[in-house]
mmCIF file of C-alpha atoms and ligand atoms in Angstrom:
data_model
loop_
_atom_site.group_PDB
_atom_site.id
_atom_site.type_symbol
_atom_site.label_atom_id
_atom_site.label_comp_id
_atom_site.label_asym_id
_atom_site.label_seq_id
_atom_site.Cartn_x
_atom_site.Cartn_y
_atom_site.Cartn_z
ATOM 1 C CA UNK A 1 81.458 -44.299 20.715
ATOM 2 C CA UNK A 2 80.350 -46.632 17.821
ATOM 3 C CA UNK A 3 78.804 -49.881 18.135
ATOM 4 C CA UNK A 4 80.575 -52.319 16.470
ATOM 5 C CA UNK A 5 79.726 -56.426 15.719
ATOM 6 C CA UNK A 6 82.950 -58.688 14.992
ATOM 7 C CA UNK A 7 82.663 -62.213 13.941
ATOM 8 C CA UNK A 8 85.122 -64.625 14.785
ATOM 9 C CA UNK A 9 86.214 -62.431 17.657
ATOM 10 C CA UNK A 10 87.797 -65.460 19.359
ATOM 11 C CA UNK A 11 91.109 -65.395 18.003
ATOM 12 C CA UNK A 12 94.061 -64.447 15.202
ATOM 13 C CA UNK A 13 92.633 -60.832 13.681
ATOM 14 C CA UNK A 14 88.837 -60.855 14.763
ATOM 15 C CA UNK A 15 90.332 -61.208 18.653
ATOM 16 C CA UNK A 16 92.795 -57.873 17.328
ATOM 17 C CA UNK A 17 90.139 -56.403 16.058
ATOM 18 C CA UNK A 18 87.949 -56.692 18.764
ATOM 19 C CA UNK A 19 90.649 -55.536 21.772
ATOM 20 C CA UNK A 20 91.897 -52.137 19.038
ATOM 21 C CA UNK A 21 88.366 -51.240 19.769
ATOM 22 C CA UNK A 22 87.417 -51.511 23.107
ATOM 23 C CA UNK A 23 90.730 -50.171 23.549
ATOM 24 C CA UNK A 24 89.817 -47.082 21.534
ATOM 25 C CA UNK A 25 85.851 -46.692 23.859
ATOM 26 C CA UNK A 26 83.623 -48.454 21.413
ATOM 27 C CA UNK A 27 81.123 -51.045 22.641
ATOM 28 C CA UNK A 28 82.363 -54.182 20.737
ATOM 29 C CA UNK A 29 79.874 -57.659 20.170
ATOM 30 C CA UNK A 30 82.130 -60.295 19.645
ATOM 31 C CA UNK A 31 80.119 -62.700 17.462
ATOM 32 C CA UNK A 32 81.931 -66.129 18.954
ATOM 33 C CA UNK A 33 81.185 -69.994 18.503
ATOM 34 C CA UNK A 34 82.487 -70.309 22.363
ATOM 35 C CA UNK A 35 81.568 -67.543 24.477
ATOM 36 C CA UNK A 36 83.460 -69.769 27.147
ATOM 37 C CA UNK A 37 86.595 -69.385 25.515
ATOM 38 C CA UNK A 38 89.186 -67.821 27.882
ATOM 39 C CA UNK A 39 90.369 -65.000 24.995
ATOM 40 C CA UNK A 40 86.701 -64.276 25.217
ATOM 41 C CA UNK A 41 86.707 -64.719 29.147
ATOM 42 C CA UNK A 42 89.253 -61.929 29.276
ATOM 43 C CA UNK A 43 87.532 -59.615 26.919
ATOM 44 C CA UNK A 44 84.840 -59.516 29.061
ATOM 45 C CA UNK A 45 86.491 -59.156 32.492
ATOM 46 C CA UNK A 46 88.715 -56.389 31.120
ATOM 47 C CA UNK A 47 85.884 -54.511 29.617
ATOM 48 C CA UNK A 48 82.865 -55.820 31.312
ATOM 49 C CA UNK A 49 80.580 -52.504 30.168
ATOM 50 C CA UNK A 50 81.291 -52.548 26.641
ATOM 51 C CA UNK A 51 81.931 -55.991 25.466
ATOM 52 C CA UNK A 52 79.332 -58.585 24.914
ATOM 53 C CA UNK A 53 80.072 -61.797 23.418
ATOM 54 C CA UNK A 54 77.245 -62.904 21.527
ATOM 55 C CA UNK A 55 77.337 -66.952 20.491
ATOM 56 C CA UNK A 56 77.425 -67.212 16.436
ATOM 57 C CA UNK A 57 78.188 -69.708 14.460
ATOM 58 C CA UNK A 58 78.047 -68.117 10.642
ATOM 59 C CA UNK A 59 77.797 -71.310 8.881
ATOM 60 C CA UNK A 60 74.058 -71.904 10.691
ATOM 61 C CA UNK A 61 71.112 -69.431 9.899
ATOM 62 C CA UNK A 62 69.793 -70.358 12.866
ATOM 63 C CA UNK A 63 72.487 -69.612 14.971
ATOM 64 C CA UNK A 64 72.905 -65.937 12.988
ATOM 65 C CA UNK A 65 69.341 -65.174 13.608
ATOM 66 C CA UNK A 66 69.253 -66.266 17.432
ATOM 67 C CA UNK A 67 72.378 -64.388 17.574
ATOM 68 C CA UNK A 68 71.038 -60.922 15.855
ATOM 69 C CA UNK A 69 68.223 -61.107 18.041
ATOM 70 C CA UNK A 70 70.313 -61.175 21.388
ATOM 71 C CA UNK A 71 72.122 -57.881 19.624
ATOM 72 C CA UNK A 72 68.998 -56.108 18.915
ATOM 73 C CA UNK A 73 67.742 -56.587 22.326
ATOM 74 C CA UNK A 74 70.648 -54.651 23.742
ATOM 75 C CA UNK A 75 70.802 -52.252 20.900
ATOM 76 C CA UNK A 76 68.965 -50.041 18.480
ATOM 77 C CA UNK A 77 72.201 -49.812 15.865
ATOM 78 C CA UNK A 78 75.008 -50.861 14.348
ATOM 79 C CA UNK A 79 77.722 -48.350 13.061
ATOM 80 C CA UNK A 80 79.878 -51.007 11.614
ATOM 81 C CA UNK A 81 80.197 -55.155 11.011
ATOM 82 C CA UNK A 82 83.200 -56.957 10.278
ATOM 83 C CA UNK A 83 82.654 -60.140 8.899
ATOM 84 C CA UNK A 84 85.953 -61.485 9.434
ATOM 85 C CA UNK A 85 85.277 -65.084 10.280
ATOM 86 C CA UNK A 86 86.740 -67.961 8.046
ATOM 87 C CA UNK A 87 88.366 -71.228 7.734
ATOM 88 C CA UNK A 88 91.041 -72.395 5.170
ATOM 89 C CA UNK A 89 90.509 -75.978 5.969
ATOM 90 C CA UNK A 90 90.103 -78.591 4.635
ATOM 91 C CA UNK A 91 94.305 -78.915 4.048
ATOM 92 C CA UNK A 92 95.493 -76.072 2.101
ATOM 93 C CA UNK A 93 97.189 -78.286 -0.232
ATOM 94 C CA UNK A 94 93.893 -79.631 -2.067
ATOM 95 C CA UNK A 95 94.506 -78.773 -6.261
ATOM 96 C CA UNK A 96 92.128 -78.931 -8.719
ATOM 97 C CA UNK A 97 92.202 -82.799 -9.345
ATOM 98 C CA UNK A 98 91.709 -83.833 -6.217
ATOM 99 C CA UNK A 99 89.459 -81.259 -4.280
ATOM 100 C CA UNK A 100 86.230 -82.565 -3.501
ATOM 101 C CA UNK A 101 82.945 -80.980 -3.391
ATOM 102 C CA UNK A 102 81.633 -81.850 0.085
ATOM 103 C CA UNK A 103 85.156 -79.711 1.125
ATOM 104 C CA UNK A 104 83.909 -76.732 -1.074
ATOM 105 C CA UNK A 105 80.689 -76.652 0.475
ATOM 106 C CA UNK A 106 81.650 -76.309 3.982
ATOM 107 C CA UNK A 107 84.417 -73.471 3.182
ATOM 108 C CA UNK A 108 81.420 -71.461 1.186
ATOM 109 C CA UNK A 109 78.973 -72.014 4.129
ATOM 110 C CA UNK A 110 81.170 -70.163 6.535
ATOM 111 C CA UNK A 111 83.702 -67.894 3.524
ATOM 112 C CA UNK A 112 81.013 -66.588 1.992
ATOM 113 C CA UNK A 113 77.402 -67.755 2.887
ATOM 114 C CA UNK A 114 78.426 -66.736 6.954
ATOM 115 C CA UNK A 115 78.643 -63.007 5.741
ATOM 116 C CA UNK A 116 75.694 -62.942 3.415
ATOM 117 C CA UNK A 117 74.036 -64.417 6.369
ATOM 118 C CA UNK A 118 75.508 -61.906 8.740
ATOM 119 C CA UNK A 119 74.874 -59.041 6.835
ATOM 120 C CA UNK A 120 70.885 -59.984 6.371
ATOM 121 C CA UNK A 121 70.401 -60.200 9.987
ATOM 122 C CA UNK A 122 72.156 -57.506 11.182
ATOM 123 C CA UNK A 123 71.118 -55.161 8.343
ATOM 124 C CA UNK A 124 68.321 -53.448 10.479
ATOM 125 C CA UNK A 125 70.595 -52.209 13.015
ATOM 126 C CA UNK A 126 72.804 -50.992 10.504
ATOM 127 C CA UNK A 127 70.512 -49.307 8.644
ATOM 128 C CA UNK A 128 69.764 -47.406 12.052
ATOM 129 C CA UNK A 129 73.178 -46.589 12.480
ATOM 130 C CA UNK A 130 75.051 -43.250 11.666
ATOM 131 C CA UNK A 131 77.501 -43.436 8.667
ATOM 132 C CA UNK A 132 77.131 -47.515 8.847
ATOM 133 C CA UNK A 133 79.832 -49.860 7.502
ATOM 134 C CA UNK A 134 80.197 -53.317 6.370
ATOM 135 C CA UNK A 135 83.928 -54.589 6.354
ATOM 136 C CA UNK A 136 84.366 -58.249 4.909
ATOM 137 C CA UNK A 137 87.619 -59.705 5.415
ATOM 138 C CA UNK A 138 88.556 -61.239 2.206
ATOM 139 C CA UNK A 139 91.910 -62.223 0.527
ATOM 140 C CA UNK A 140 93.975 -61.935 -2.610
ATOM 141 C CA UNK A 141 93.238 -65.452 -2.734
ATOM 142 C CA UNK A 142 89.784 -64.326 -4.339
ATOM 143 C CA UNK A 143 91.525 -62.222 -6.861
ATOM 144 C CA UNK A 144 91.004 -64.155 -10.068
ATOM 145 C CA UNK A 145 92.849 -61.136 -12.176
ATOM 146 C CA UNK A 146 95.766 -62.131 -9.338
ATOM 147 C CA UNK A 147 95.803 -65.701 -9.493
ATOM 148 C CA UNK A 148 98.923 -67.252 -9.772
ATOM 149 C CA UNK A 149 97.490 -70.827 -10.576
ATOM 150 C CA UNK A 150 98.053 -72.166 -6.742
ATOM 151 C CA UNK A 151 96.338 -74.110 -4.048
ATOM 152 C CA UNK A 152 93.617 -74.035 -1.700
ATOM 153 C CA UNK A 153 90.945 -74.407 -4.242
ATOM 154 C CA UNK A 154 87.621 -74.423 -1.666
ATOM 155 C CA UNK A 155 89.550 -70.919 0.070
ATOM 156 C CA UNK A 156 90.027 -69.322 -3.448
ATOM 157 C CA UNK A 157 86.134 -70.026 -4.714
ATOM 158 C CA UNK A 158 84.882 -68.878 -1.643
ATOM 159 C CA UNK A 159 86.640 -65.916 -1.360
ATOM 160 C CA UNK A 160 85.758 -65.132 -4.888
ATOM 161 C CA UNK A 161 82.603 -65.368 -4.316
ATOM 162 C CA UNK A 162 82.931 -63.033 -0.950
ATOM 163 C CA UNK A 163 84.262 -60.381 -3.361
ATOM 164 C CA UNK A 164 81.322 -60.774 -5.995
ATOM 165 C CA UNK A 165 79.289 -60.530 -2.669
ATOM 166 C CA UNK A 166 80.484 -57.341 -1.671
ATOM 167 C CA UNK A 167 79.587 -55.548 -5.276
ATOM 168 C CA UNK A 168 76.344 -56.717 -5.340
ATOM 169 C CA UNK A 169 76.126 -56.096 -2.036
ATOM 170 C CA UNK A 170 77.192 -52.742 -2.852
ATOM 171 C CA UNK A 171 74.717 -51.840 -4.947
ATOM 172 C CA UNK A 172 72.046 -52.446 -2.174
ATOM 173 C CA UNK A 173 74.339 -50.847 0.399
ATOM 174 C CA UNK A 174 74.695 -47.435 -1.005
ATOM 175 C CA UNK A 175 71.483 -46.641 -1.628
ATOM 176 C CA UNK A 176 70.923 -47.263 1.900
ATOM 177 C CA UNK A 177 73.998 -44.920 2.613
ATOM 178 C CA UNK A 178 75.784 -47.966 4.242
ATOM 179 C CA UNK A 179 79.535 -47.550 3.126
ATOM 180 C CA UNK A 180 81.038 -51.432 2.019
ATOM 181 C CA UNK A 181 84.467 -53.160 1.408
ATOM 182 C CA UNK A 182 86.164 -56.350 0.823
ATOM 183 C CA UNK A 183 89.808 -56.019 2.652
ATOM 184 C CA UNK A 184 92.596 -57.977 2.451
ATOM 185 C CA UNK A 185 94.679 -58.099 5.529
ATOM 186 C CA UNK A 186 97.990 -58.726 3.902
ATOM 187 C CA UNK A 187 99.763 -62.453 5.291
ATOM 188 C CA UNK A 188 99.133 -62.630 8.808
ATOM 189 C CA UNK A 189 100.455 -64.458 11.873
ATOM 190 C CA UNK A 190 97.815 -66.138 13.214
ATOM 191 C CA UNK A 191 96.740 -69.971 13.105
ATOM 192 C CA UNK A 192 95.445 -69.931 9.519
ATOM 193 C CA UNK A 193 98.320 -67.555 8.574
ATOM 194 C CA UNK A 194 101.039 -69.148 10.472
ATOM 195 C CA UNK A 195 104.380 -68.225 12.212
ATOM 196 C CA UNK A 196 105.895 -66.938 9.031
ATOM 197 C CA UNK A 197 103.406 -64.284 8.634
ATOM 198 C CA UNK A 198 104.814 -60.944 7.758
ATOM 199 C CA UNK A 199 101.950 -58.849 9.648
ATOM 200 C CA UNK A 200 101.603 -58.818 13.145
ATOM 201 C CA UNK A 201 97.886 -59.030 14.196
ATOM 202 C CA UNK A 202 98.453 -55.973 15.675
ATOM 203 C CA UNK A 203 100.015 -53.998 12.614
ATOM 204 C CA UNK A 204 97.310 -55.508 9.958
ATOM 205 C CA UNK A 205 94.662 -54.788 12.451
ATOM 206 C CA UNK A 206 96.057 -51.320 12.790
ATOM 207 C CA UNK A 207 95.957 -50.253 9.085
ATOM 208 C CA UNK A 208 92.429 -51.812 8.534
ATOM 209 C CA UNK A 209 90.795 -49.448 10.821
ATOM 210 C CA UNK A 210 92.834 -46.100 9.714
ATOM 211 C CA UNK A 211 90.724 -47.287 5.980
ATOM 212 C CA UNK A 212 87.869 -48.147 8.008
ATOM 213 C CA UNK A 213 87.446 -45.010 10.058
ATOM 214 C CA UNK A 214 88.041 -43.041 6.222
ATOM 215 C CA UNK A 215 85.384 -45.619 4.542
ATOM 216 C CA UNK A 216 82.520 -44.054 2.612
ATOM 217 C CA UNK A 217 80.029 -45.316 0.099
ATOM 218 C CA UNK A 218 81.994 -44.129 -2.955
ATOM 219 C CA UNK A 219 85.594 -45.516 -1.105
ATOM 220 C CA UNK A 220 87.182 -48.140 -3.655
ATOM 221 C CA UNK A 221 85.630 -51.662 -3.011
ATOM 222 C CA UNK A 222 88.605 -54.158 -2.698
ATOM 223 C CA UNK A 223 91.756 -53.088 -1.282
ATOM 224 C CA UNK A 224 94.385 -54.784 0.997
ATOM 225 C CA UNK A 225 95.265 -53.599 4.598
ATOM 226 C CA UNK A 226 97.560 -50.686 3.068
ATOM 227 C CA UNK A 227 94.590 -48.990 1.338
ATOM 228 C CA UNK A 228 96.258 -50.138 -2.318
ATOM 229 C CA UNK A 229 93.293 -51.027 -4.493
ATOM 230 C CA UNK A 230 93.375 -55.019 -5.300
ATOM 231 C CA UNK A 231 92.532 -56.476 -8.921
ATOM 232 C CA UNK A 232 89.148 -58.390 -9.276
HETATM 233 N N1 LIG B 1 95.922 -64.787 8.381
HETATM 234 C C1 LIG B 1 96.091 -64.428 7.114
HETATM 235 O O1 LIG B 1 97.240 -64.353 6.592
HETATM 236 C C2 LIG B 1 94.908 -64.087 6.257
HETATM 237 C C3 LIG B 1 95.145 -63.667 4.924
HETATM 238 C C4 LIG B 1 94.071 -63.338 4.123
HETATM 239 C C5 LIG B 1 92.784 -63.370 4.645
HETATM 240 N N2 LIG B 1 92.567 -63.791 5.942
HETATM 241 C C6 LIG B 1 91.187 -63.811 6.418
HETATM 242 O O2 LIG B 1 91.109 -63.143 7.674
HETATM 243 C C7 LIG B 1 90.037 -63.684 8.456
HETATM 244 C C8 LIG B 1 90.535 -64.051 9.848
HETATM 245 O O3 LIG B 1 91.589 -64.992 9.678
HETATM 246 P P1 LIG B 1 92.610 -65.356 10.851
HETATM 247 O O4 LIG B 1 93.954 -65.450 10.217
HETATM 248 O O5 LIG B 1 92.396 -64.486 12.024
HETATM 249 O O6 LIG B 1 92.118 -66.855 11.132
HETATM 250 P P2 LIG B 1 92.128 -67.720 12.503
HETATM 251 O O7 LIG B 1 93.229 -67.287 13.397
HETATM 252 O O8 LIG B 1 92.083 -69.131 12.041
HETATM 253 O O9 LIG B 1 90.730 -67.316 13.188
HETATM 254 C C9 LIG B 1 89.536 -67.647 12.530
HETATM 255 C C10 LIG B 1 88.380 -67.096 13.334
HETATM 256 O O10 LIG B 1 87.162 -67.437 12.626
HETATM 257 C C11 LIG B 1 86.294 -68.083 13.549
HETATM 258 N N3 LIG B 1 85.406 -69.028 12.871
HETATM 259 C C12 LIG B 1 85.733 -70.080 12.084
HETATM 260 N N4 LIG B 1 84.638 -70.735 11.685
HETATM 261 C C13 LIG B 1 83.581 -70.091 12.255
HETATM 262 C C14 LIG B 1 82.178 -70.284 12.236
HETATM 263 N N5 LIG B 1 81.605 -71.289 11.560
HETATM 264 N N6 LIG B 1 81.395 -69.413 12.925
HETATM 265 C C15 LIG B 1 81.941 -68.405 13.621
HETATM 266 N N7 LIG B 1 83.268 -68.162 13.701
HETATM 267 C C16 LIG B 1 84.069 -69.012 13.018
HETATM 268 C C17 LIG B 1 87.218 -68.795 14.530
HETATM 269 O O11 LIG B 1 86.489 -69.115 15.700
HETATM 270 P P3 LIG B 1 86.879 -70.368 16.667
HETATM 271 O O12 LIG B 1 87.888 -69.838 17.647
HETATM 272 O O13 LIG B 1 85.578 -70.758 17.269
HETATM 273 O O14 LIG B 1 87.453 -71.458 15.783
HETATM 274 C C18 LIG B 1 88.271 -67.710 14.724
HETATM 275 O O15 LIG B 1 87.829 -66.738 15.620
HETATM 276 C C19 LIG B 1 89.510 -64.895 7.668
HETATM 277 O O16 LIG B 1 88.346 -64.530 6.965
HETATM 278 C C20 LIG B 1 90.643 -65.198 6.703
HETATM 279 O O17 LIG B 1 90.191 -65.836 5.533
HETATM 280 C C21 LIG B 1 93.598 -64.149 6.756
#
């Protein structure tokens, strides 16, 4: 049984994520701004001895720290994180000439800051943890060889920068024999996805953690939900 922290376990793939493992006999903490949410409600009357919804919201240190302390007091380790919470607001549409800065800020402070953040805090338990992972959902929108010049110019910076985040934190990661990877889930149905989605939650969630369970320290960094390697 691994112990296993999800952010954003509230809904679209962090809510797949977290059911494909208590399904499977891990103990899942589902990292959640609203522990009162009823998806969250029913995670934790279906599995009452292995889930524990912890409340986290990534964009606030505070919050993360609070929130990694309520973890450690219920356990020593960590075998694997999944920093999979993000937004794609504000609207999609924004280009270059018109995106505004406060709108990049607040996409970085939960895109990328959240799983710095994340990772710092929970980093203890990790390093406790046998054959320790840290999975950060990313996208090919923060491939800049794959850019194809379109929108959503706060979602693409950030997840940039989540990808340059995952090398360096690589580097650091290794040596502490803590295996890392960015992952790209492919386009999937959910709220930020939409209905046209060609996943299912259930099918991208599926392939992510047949790559997770094979993760190691020397697996290839950034790859979407197939295991095919992405372009930086
Ligand atoms: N869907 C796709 O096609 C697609 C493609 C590429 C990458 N991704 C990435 O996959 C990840 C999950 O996306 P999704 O499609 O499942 O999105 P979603 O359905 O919109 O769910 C987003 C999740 O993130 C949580 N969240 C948002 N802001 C947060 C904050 N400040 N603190 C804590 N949790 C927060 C939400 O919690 P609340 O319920 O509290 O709002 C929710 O659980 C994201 O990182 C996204 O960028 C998705």
């Amino acid at each position: 049984m691994a112990q296993v922290c999800i952010t954003g376990a509230s809904r679209g793939i962090g809510l797949g994520f977290a059911t494909a493992y208590l399904a499977q006999g891990d103990r899942v903490f589902g990292a959640v701004r609203n522990p009162d949410s009823r998806s969250v409600t029913e995670l934790r009357a279906r599995y009452p001895d292995s889930f524990t919804p912890v409340q986290m919201d990534v964009s606030s240190r505070l919050s993360v720290e609070q929130a990694a302390r309520e973890i450690a007091q219920q356990t020593d380790s960590l075998e694997l994180l999944i920093n999979n919470a993000g937004i794609s607001r504000p609207p999609d549409e924004q280009c270059i000439e018109d995106v505004s800065e406060t709108d990049i800020r607040s996409v970085f402070e939960v895109n990328t800051l959240g799983p710095l953040r994340v990772t710092q805090q929970l980093f203890p338990l990790l390093r406790a943890g046998r054959n320790a992972k840290v999975v950060m959902i990313s996208s090919n929108a923060g491939s800049i060889a794959g850019q194809g010049g379109g929108r959503g110019v706060p979602y693409c910076l950030s997840k940039a920068g989540l990808n340059m985040l995952t090398k360096l934190l690589w580097f650091h990661c290794s040596d502490e024999g803590v295996a890392i990877a960015a992952l790209h889930p492919g386009w999937v149905a959910t709220d930020m996805g939409g209905e046209n989605g060609t996943l299912s939650v259930q099918q991208s969630v599926s392939s992510m953690m047949q790559l997770i369970a094979r993760l190691h320290v020397n697996s290839p960094l950034y790859v979407d939900y197939s295991g095919k390697e992405m372009e930086w």
